[in-house]
PDB file of C-alpha atoms in Angstrom:
ATOM      1  CA  MET A   1      -5.610 -13.750  30.180  1.00  0.00           C
ATOM      2  CA  PRO A   2      -2.285 -13.355  28.308  1.00  0.00           C
ATOM      3  CA  VAL A   3      -2.241 -11.146  25.238  1.00  0.00           C
ATOM      4  CA  PRO A   4      -1.715 -13.377  22.151  1.00  0.00           C
ATOM      5  CA  ILE A   5       1.088 -11.390  20.546  1.00  0.00           C
ATOM      6  CA  LYS A   6       4.317 -13.112  19.590  1.00  0.00           C
ATOM      7  CA  LYS A   7       7.582 -11.649  20.840  1.00  0.00           C
ATOM      8  CA  LYS A   8       9.038 -11.640  17.362  1.00  0.00           C
ATOM      9  CA  THR A   9       7.066 -11.333  14.149  1.00  0.00           C
ATOM     10  CA  SER A  10       7.687 -10.601  10.530  1.00  0.00           C
ATOM     11  CA  SER A  11       8.414  -7.288   8.860  1.00  0.00           C
ATOM     12  CA  PRO A  12       6.042  -4.291   8.951  1.00  0.00           C
ATOM     13  CA  PRO A  13       4.765  -4.971   5.390  1.00  0.00           C
ATOM     14  CA  GLU A  14       3.360  -8.330   6.528  1.00  0.00           C
ATOM     15  CA  ILE A  15       1.895  -6.784   9.674  1.00  0.00           C
ATOM     16  CA  ALA A  16       0.164  -4.229   7.468  1.00  0.00           C
ATOM     17  CA  ARG A  17      -1.451  -6.942   5.351  1.00  0.00           C
ATOM     18  CA  THR A  18      -2.826  -8.770   8.379  1.00  0.00           C
ATOM     19  CA  PRO A  19      -3.676  -6.320  11.168  1.00  0.00           C
ATOM     20  CA  PHE A  20      -4.046  -7.679  14.709  1.00  0.00           C
ATOM     21  CA  PHE A  21      -7.264  -6.550  16.392  1.00  0.00           C
ATOM     22  CA  TYR A  22      -8.055  -6.333  20.103  1.00  0.00           C
ATOM     23  CA  PRO A  23     -10.758  -7.276  20.907  1.00  0.00           C
ATOM     24  CA  ALA A  24     -10.563  -9.900  18.167  1.00  0.00           C
ATOM     25  CA  ARG A  25     -14.309 -10.115  17.521  1.00  0.00           C
ATOM     26  CA  ILE A  26     -15.525  -6.604  16.858  1.00  0.00           C
ATOM     27  CA  SER A  27     -17.354  -4.885  14.033  1.00  0.00           C
ATOM     28  CA  LEU A  28     -16.734  -1.167  13.674  1.00  0.00           C
ATOM     29  CA  ARG A  29     -19.939  -0.984  11.647  1.00  0.00           C
ATOM     30  CA  ASP A  30     -21.875  -1.383  14.891  1.00  0.00           C
ATOM     31  CA  TYR A  31     -20.843   2.097  16.051  1.00  0.00           C
ATOM     32  CA  ASP A  32     -22.278   5.447  14.957  1.00  0.00           C
ATOM     33  CA  ARG A  33     -19.280   7.326  16.344  1.00  0.00           C
ATOM     34  CA  ILE A  34     -15.702   6.299  15.587  1.00  0.00           C
ATOM     35  CA  ILE A  35     -12.730   8.309  16.833  1.00  0.00           C
ATOM     36  CA  LEU A  36      -9.257   7.275  15.693  1.00  0.00           C
ATOM     37  CA  GLU A  37      -5.839   7.925  17.188  1.00  0.00           C
ATOM     38  CA  ILE A  38      -2.813   6.941  15.134  1.00  0.00           C
ATOM     39  CA  GLY A  39       0.270   6.140  17.196  1.00  0.00           C
ATOM     40  CA  PRO A  40      -1.254   6.199  20.704  1.00  0.00           C
ATOM     41  CA  GLY A  41       2.055   5.224  22.330  1.00  0.00           C
ATOM     42  CA  ARG A  42       1.513   5.058  26.111  1.00  0.00           C
ATOM     43  CA  GLY A  43      -2.237   5.457  25.622  1.00  0.00           C
ATOM     44  CA  ASP A  44      -2.876   8.469  27.863  1.00  0.00           C
ATOM     45  CA  PHE A  45      -4.716  10.449  25.189  1.00  0.00           C
ATOM     46  CA  LEU A  46      -6.506   7.334  23.907  1.00  0.00           C
ATOM     47  CA  PHE A  47      -7.893   6.647  27.369  1.00  0.00           C
ATOM     48  CA  HIS A  48      -8.819  10.315  27.783  1.00  0.00           C
ATOM     49  CA  LEU A  49     -10.870  10.058  24.580  1.00  0.00           C
ATOM     50  CA  ALA A  50     -12.518   6.837  25.775  1.00  0.00           C
ATOM     51  CA  GLU A  51     -13.555   8.331  29.097  1.00  0.00           C
ATOM     52  CA  LYS A  52     -14.710  11.589  27.494  1.00  0.00           C
ATOM     53  CA  ASN A  53     -16.759   9.798  24.789  1.00  0.00           C
ATOM     54  CA  PRO A  54     -18.270   6.670  26.410  1.00  0.00           C
ATOM     55  CA  GLU A  55     -20.844   6.285  23.619  1.00  0.00           C
ATOM     56  CA  ALA A  56     -18.164   6.226  20.887  1.00  0.00           C
ATOM     57  CA  VAL A  57     -15.651   3.561  19.930  1.00  0.00           C
ATOM     58  CA  ILE A  58     -12.073   4.789  20.274  1.00  0.00           C
ATOM     59  CA  VAL A  59      -9.642   3.086  17.906  1.00  0.00           C
ATOM     60  CA  GLY A  60      -5.878   3.202  18.307  1.00  0.00           C
ATOM     61  CA  ILE A  61      -3.593   2.034  15.494  1.00  0.00           C
ATOM     62  CA  GLU A  62      -0.048   1.341  16.677  1.00  0.00           C
ATOM     63  CA  ILE A  63       2.809  -0.132  14.641  1.00  0.00           C
ATOM     64  CA  LYS A  64       5.015  -1.262  17.551  1.00  0.00           C
ATOM     65  CA  GLU A  65       4.175  -4.627  19.110  1.00  0.00           C
ATOM     66  CA  LYS A  66       5.540  -3.949  22.578  1.00  0.00           C
ATOM     67  CA  ARG A  67       3.453  -0.804  22.809  1.00  0.00           C
ATOM     68  CA  VAL A  68       0.358  -2.706  21.696  1.00  0.00           C
ATOM     69  CA  ALA A  69       0.888  -5.334  24.400  1.00  0.00           C
ATOM     70  CA  LYS A  70       1.224  -2.605  27.044  1.00  0.00           C
ATOM     71  CA  LEU A  71      -1.809  -0.751  25.693  1.00  0.00           C
ATOM     72  CA  ILE A  72      -3.963  -3.866  25.898  1.00  0.00           C
ATOM     73  CA  ARG A  73      -2.913  -4.502  29.498  1.00  0.00           C
ATOM     74  CA  ARG A  74      -3.751  -0.898  30.395  1.00  0.00           C
ATOM     75  CA  VAL A  75      -7.145  -1.141  28.653  1.00  0.00           C
ATOM     76  CA  GLU A  76      -7.961  -4.293  30.631  1.00  0.00           C
ATOM     77  CA  ASN A  77      -6.731  -2.818  33.916  1.00  0.00           C
ATOM     78  CA  ARG A  78      -8.941   0.235  33.390  1.00  0.00           C
ATOM     79  CA  GLY A  79     -11.934  -1.864  32.356  1.00  0.00           C
ATOM     80  CA  LEU A  80     -12.526   0.216  29.226  1.00  0.00           C
ATOM     81  CA  LYS A  81     -15.122  -1.367  26.944  1.00  0.00           C
ATOM     82  CA  ASN A  82     -15.093   1.177  24.115  1.00  0.00           C
ATOM     83  CA  VAL A  83     -11.432   0.903  23.051  1.00  0.00           C
ATOM     84  CA  VAL A  84     -10.122  -1.047  20.063  1.00  0.00           C
ATOM     85  CA  ILE A  85      -6.384  -1.545  19.537  1.00  0.00           C
ATOM     86  CA  ILE A  86      -5.012  -2.436  16.101  1.00  0.00           C
ATOM     87  CA  LEU A  87      -1.439  -3.551  15.442  1.00  0.00           C
ATOM     88  CA  SER A  88      -0.563  -2.347  11.949  1.00  0.00           C
ATOM     89  CA  ASP A  89       0.868   0.483   9.867  1.00  0.00           C
ATOM     90  CA  ALA A  90      -1.862   3.098   9.514  1.00  0.00           C
ATOM     91  CA  LYS A  91      -0.432   4.311   6.204  1.00  0.00           C
ATOM     92  CA  ASP A  92      -1.278   0.984   4.611  1.00  0.00           C
ATOM     93  CA  VAL A  93      -4.572  -0.013   6.210  1.00  0.00           C
ATOM     94  CA  ILE A  94      -6.874   2.851   7.216  1.00  0.00           C
ATOM     95  CA  GLU A  95      -8.850   2.811   3.973  1.00  0.00           C
ATOM     96  CA  LYS A  96      -9.220  -0.996   4.315  1.00  0.00           C
ATOM     97  CA  ILE A  97     -10.305  -0.998   7.959  1.00  0.00           C
ATOM     98  CA  PHE A  98     -12.726   1.934   7.889  1.00  0.00           C
ATOM     99  CA  GLU A  99     -15.614   2.558   5.531  1.00  0.00           C
ATOM    100  CA  ASN A 100     -15.786   5.830   3.631  1.00  0.00           C
ATOM    101  CA  SER A 101     -17.268   8.712   5.656  1.00  0.00           C
ATOM    102  CA  SER A 102     -17.346   6.677   8.881  1.00  0.00           C
ATOM    103  CA  VAL A 103     -14.771   8.327  11.165  1.00  0.00           C
ATOM    104  CA  GLU A 104     -15.587  11.417  13.207  1.00  0.00           C
ATOM    105  CA  GLU A 105     -12.066  12.529  14.120  1.00  0.00           C
ATOM    106  CA  ILE A 106      -8.455  11.458  13.610  1.00  0.00           C
ATOM    107  CA  HIS A 107      -5.778  12.378  16.148  1.00  0.00           C
ATOM    108  CA  ILE A 108      -2.055  12.199  15.388  1.00  0.00           C
ATOM    109  CA  ASN A 109       0.117  13.409  18.256  1.00  0.00           C
ATOM    110  CA  PHE A 110       3.846  13.906  17.758  1.00  0.00           C
ATOM    111  CA  PRO A 111       4.651  11.187  15.216  1.00  0.00           C
ATOM    112  CA  ASP A 112       8.273  10.524  14.266  1.00  0.00           C
ATOM    113  CA  PRO A 113       9.341  13.649  12.319  1.00  0.00           C
ATOM    114  CA  TRP A 114      12.069  11.861  10.341  1.00  0.00           C
ATOM    115  CA  PRO A 115      14.103  15.098  10.327  1.00  0.00           C
ATOM    116  CA  LYS A 116      16.814  14.062   7.865  1.00  0.00           C
ATOM    117  CA  ASN A 117      16.016  14.856   4.229  1.00  0.00           C
ATOM    118  CA  ARG A 118      16.772  11.336   3.062  1.00  0.00           C
ATOM    119  CA  HIS A 119      14.245   9.954   5.564  1.00  0.00           C
ATOM    120  CA  SER A 120      11.431  12.473   4.995  1.00  0.00           C
ATOM    121  CA  LYS A 121       9.635  10.018   2.683  1.00  0.00           C
ATOM    122  CA  ASN A 122       8.900   7.933   5.801  1.00  0.00           C
ATOM    123  CA  ARG A 123       6.761  10.639   7.407  1.00  0.00           C
ATOM    124  CA  LEU A 124       3.174   9.762   8.172  1.00  0.00           C
ATOM    125  CA  ILE A 125       1.648  13.083   7.111  1.00  0.00           C
ATOM    126  CA  THR A 126       1.845  13.287   3.325  1.00  0.00           C
ATOM    127  CA  GLU A 127      -0.577  14.381   0.640  1.00  0.00           C
ATOM    128  CA  LEU A 128      -1.407  10.740  -0.167  1.00  0.00           C
ATOM    129  CA  PHE A 129      -2.068   9.859   3.466  1.00  0.00           C
ATOM    130  CA  LEU A 130      -4.256  12.915   3.999  1.00  0.00           C
ATOM    131  CA  GLU A 131      -6.280  11.917   0.932  1.00  0.00           C
ATOM    132  CA  LYS A 132      -6.861   8.513   2.548  1.00  0.00           C
ATOM    133  CA  CYS A 133      -7.906  10.244   5.762  1.00  0.00           C
ATOM    134  CA  ALA A 134     -10.343  12.448   3.838  1.00  0.00           C
ATOM    135  CA  LEU A 135     -11.988   9.338   2.386  1.00  0.00           C
ATOM    136  CA  ILE A 136     -12.765   7.783   5.765  1.00  0.00           C
ATOM    137  CA  LEU A 137     -13.728  11.027   7.531  1.00  0.00           C
ATOM    138  CA  LYS A 138     -17.330  12.139   7.790  1.00  0.00           C
ATOM    139  CA  ASP A 139     -18.156  15.520   6.276  1.00  0.00           C
ATOM    140  CA  GLY A 140     -17.081  18.068   8.860  1.00  0.00           C
ATOM    141  CA  GLY A 141     -14.749  15.552  10.479  1.00  0.00           C
ATOM    142  CA  ALA A 142     -11.223  16.604  11.326  1.00  0.00           C
ATOM    143  CA  ILE A 143      -7.615  15.505  11.494  1.00  0.00           C
ATOM    144  CA  ASN A 144      -5.897  16.909  14.590  1.00  0.00           C
ATOM    145  CA  PHE A 145      -2.123  16.869  14.207  1.00  0.00           C
ATOM    146  CA  ALA A 146       0.630  17.927  16.592  1.00  0.00           C
ATOM    147  CA  THR A 147       4.392  18.105  16.091  1.00  0.00           C
ATOM    148  CA  ASP A 148       7.363  19.801  17.709  1.00  0.00           C
ATOM    149  CA  ASP A 149       9.332  19.735  14.439  1.00  0.00           C
ATOM    150  CA  PHE A 150       8.996  22.995  12.485  1.00  0.00           C
ATOM    151  CA  THR A 151      10.067  21.489   9.152  1.00  0.00           C
ATOM    152  CA  TYR A 152       7.521  18.695   9.547  1.00  0.00           C
ATOM    153  CA  ALA A 153       4.857  21.241  10.471  1.00  0.00           C
ATOM    154  CA  GLN A 154       5.535  23.212   7.290  1.00  0.00           C
ATOM    155  CA  ALA A 155       5.504  20.075   5.139  1.00  0.00           C
ATOM    156  CA  ALA A 156       2.253  18.848   6.703  1.00  0.00           C
ATOM    157  CA  GLU A 157       0.527  22.183   6.130  1.00  0.00           C
ATOM    158  CA  LYS A 158       1.724  22.227   2.515  1.00  0.00           C
ATOM    159  CA  SER A 159       0.417  18.684   1.982  1.00  0.00           C
ATOM    160  CA  ALA A 160      -2.972  19.580   3.475  1.00  0.00           C
ATOM    161  CA  LEU A 161      -3.332  22.544   1.122  1.00  0.00           C
ATOM    162  CA  CYS A 162      -2.973  20.133  -1.816  1.00  0.00           C
ATOM    163  CA  VAL A 163      -5.909  17.950  -0.742  1.00  0.00           C
ATOM    164  CA  LYS A 164      -9.127  19.264  -2.285  1.00  0.00           C
ATOM    165  CA  ARG A 165     -11.557  18.127   0.406  1.00  0.00           C
ATOM    166  CA  ILE A 166      -9.503  19.382   3.336  1.00  0.00           C
ATOM    167  CA  LYS A 167      -9.213  22.913   4.670  1.00  0.00           C
ATOM    168  CA  LEU A 168      -7.184  24.345   7.528  1.00  0.00           C
ATOM    169  CA  ALA A 169      -9.114  25.364  10.640  1.00  0.00           C
ATOM    170  CA  PRO A 170      -8.062  26.835  13.990  1.00  0.00           C
ATOM    171  CA  PRO A 171      -6.824  24.105  16.356  1.00  0.00           C
ATOM    172  CA  SER A 172      -8.449  23.629  19.732  1.00  0.00           C
ATOM    173  CA  GLU A 173      -7.162  25.942  22.443  1.00  0.00           C
ATOM    174  CA  ASP A 174      -7.650  23.180  25.017  1.00  0.00           C
ATOM    175  CA  GLN A 175      -4.927  20.678  24.109  1.00  0.00           C
ATOM    176  CA  PHE A 176      -4.567  17.503  26.170  1.00  0.00           C
ATOM    177  CA  PRO A 177      -1.118  17.385  27.842  1.00  0.00           C
ATOM    178  CA  THR A 178       0.279  14.228  26.254  1.00  0.00           C
ATOM    179  CA  TYR A 179       3.588  12.770  27.408  1.00  0.00           C
ATOM    180  CA  PHE A 180       5.515  14.203  24.462  1.00  0.00           C
ATOM    181  CA  ALA A 181       3.706  17.544  24.601  1.00  0.00           C
ATOM    182  CA  MET A 182       4.856  18.023  28.188  1.00  0.00           C
ATOM    183  CA  LYS A 183       8.342  16.684  27.452  1.00  0.00           C
ATOM    184  CA  TRP A 184       8.969  18.957  24.474  1.00  0.00           C
ATOM    185  CA  LYS A 185       7.370  21.970  26.137  1.00  0.00           C
ATOM    186  CA  MET A 186       9.615  21.587  29.187  1.00  0.00           C
ATOM    187  CA  SER A 187      12.649  21.410  26.906  1.00  0.00           C
ATOM    188  CA  GLY A 188      11.656  24.723  25.314  1.00  0.00           C
ATOM    189  CA  ARG A 189      10.476  23.434  21.957  1.00  0.00           C
ATOM    190  CA  LYS A 190       7.624  25.167  20.144  1.00  0.00           C
ATOM    191  CA  LEU A 191       4.586  22.926  19.733  1.00  0.00           C
ATOM    192  CA  ASN A 192       2.707  23.133  16.438  1.00  0.00           C
ATOM    193  CA  TYR A 193      -0.977  22.157  16.392  1.00  0.00           C
ATOM    194  CA  PHE A 194      -3.095  21.773  13.265  1.00  0.00           C
ATOM    195  CA  ARG A 195      -6.715  20.960  12.519  1.00  0.00           C
ATOM    196  CA  PHE A 196      -7.582  19.845   8.992  1.00  0.00           C
ATOM    197  CA  VAL A 197     -11.348  19.677   8.378  1.00  0.00           C
ATOM    198  CA  LYS A 198     -13.090  17.691   5.645  1.00  0.00           C
ATOM    199  CA  THR A 199     -15.457  19.899   3.668  1.00  0.00           C
TER     200      THR A 199
END
């Protein structure tokens, strides 16, 4: 059945106010375990999470419509029943979509680093965003963040240190080889992994 996403829609602010859900009729309250990936892109890591955690619901929030359409087709082709795709801007909606202390883990793999100083305000990882993440995380839950941009890595760590309910923890030594992780590693870039845990 065709995915009901228009080829051209309004600006991101309007998308953020009215998120598109797939499947359309789903209640996240029905799940004891919620794992979130922000910016799943091609979906490789999202599907890895779904297959590794069949008893959990795996939620992917993606801001780009074309990627969402491709993700939904891949979910259907794989027959995955525990994946939810949301078209929206995570910065604006996570505290509206998820109840406080309901999410087990948040994964953010290689988001746009916005390397120019004048664009740095557009970065996803900020003190304000991490505070929103802390609200929806369960106690002991974690934000797993990866970037190949050293300046972004420093800024993200600094932001995390400013959030009272978050502390830095050692990242996992077993990192999933995402598309961008392999791409940047092959090009010789240093990959920076972080784990911020809610206390």
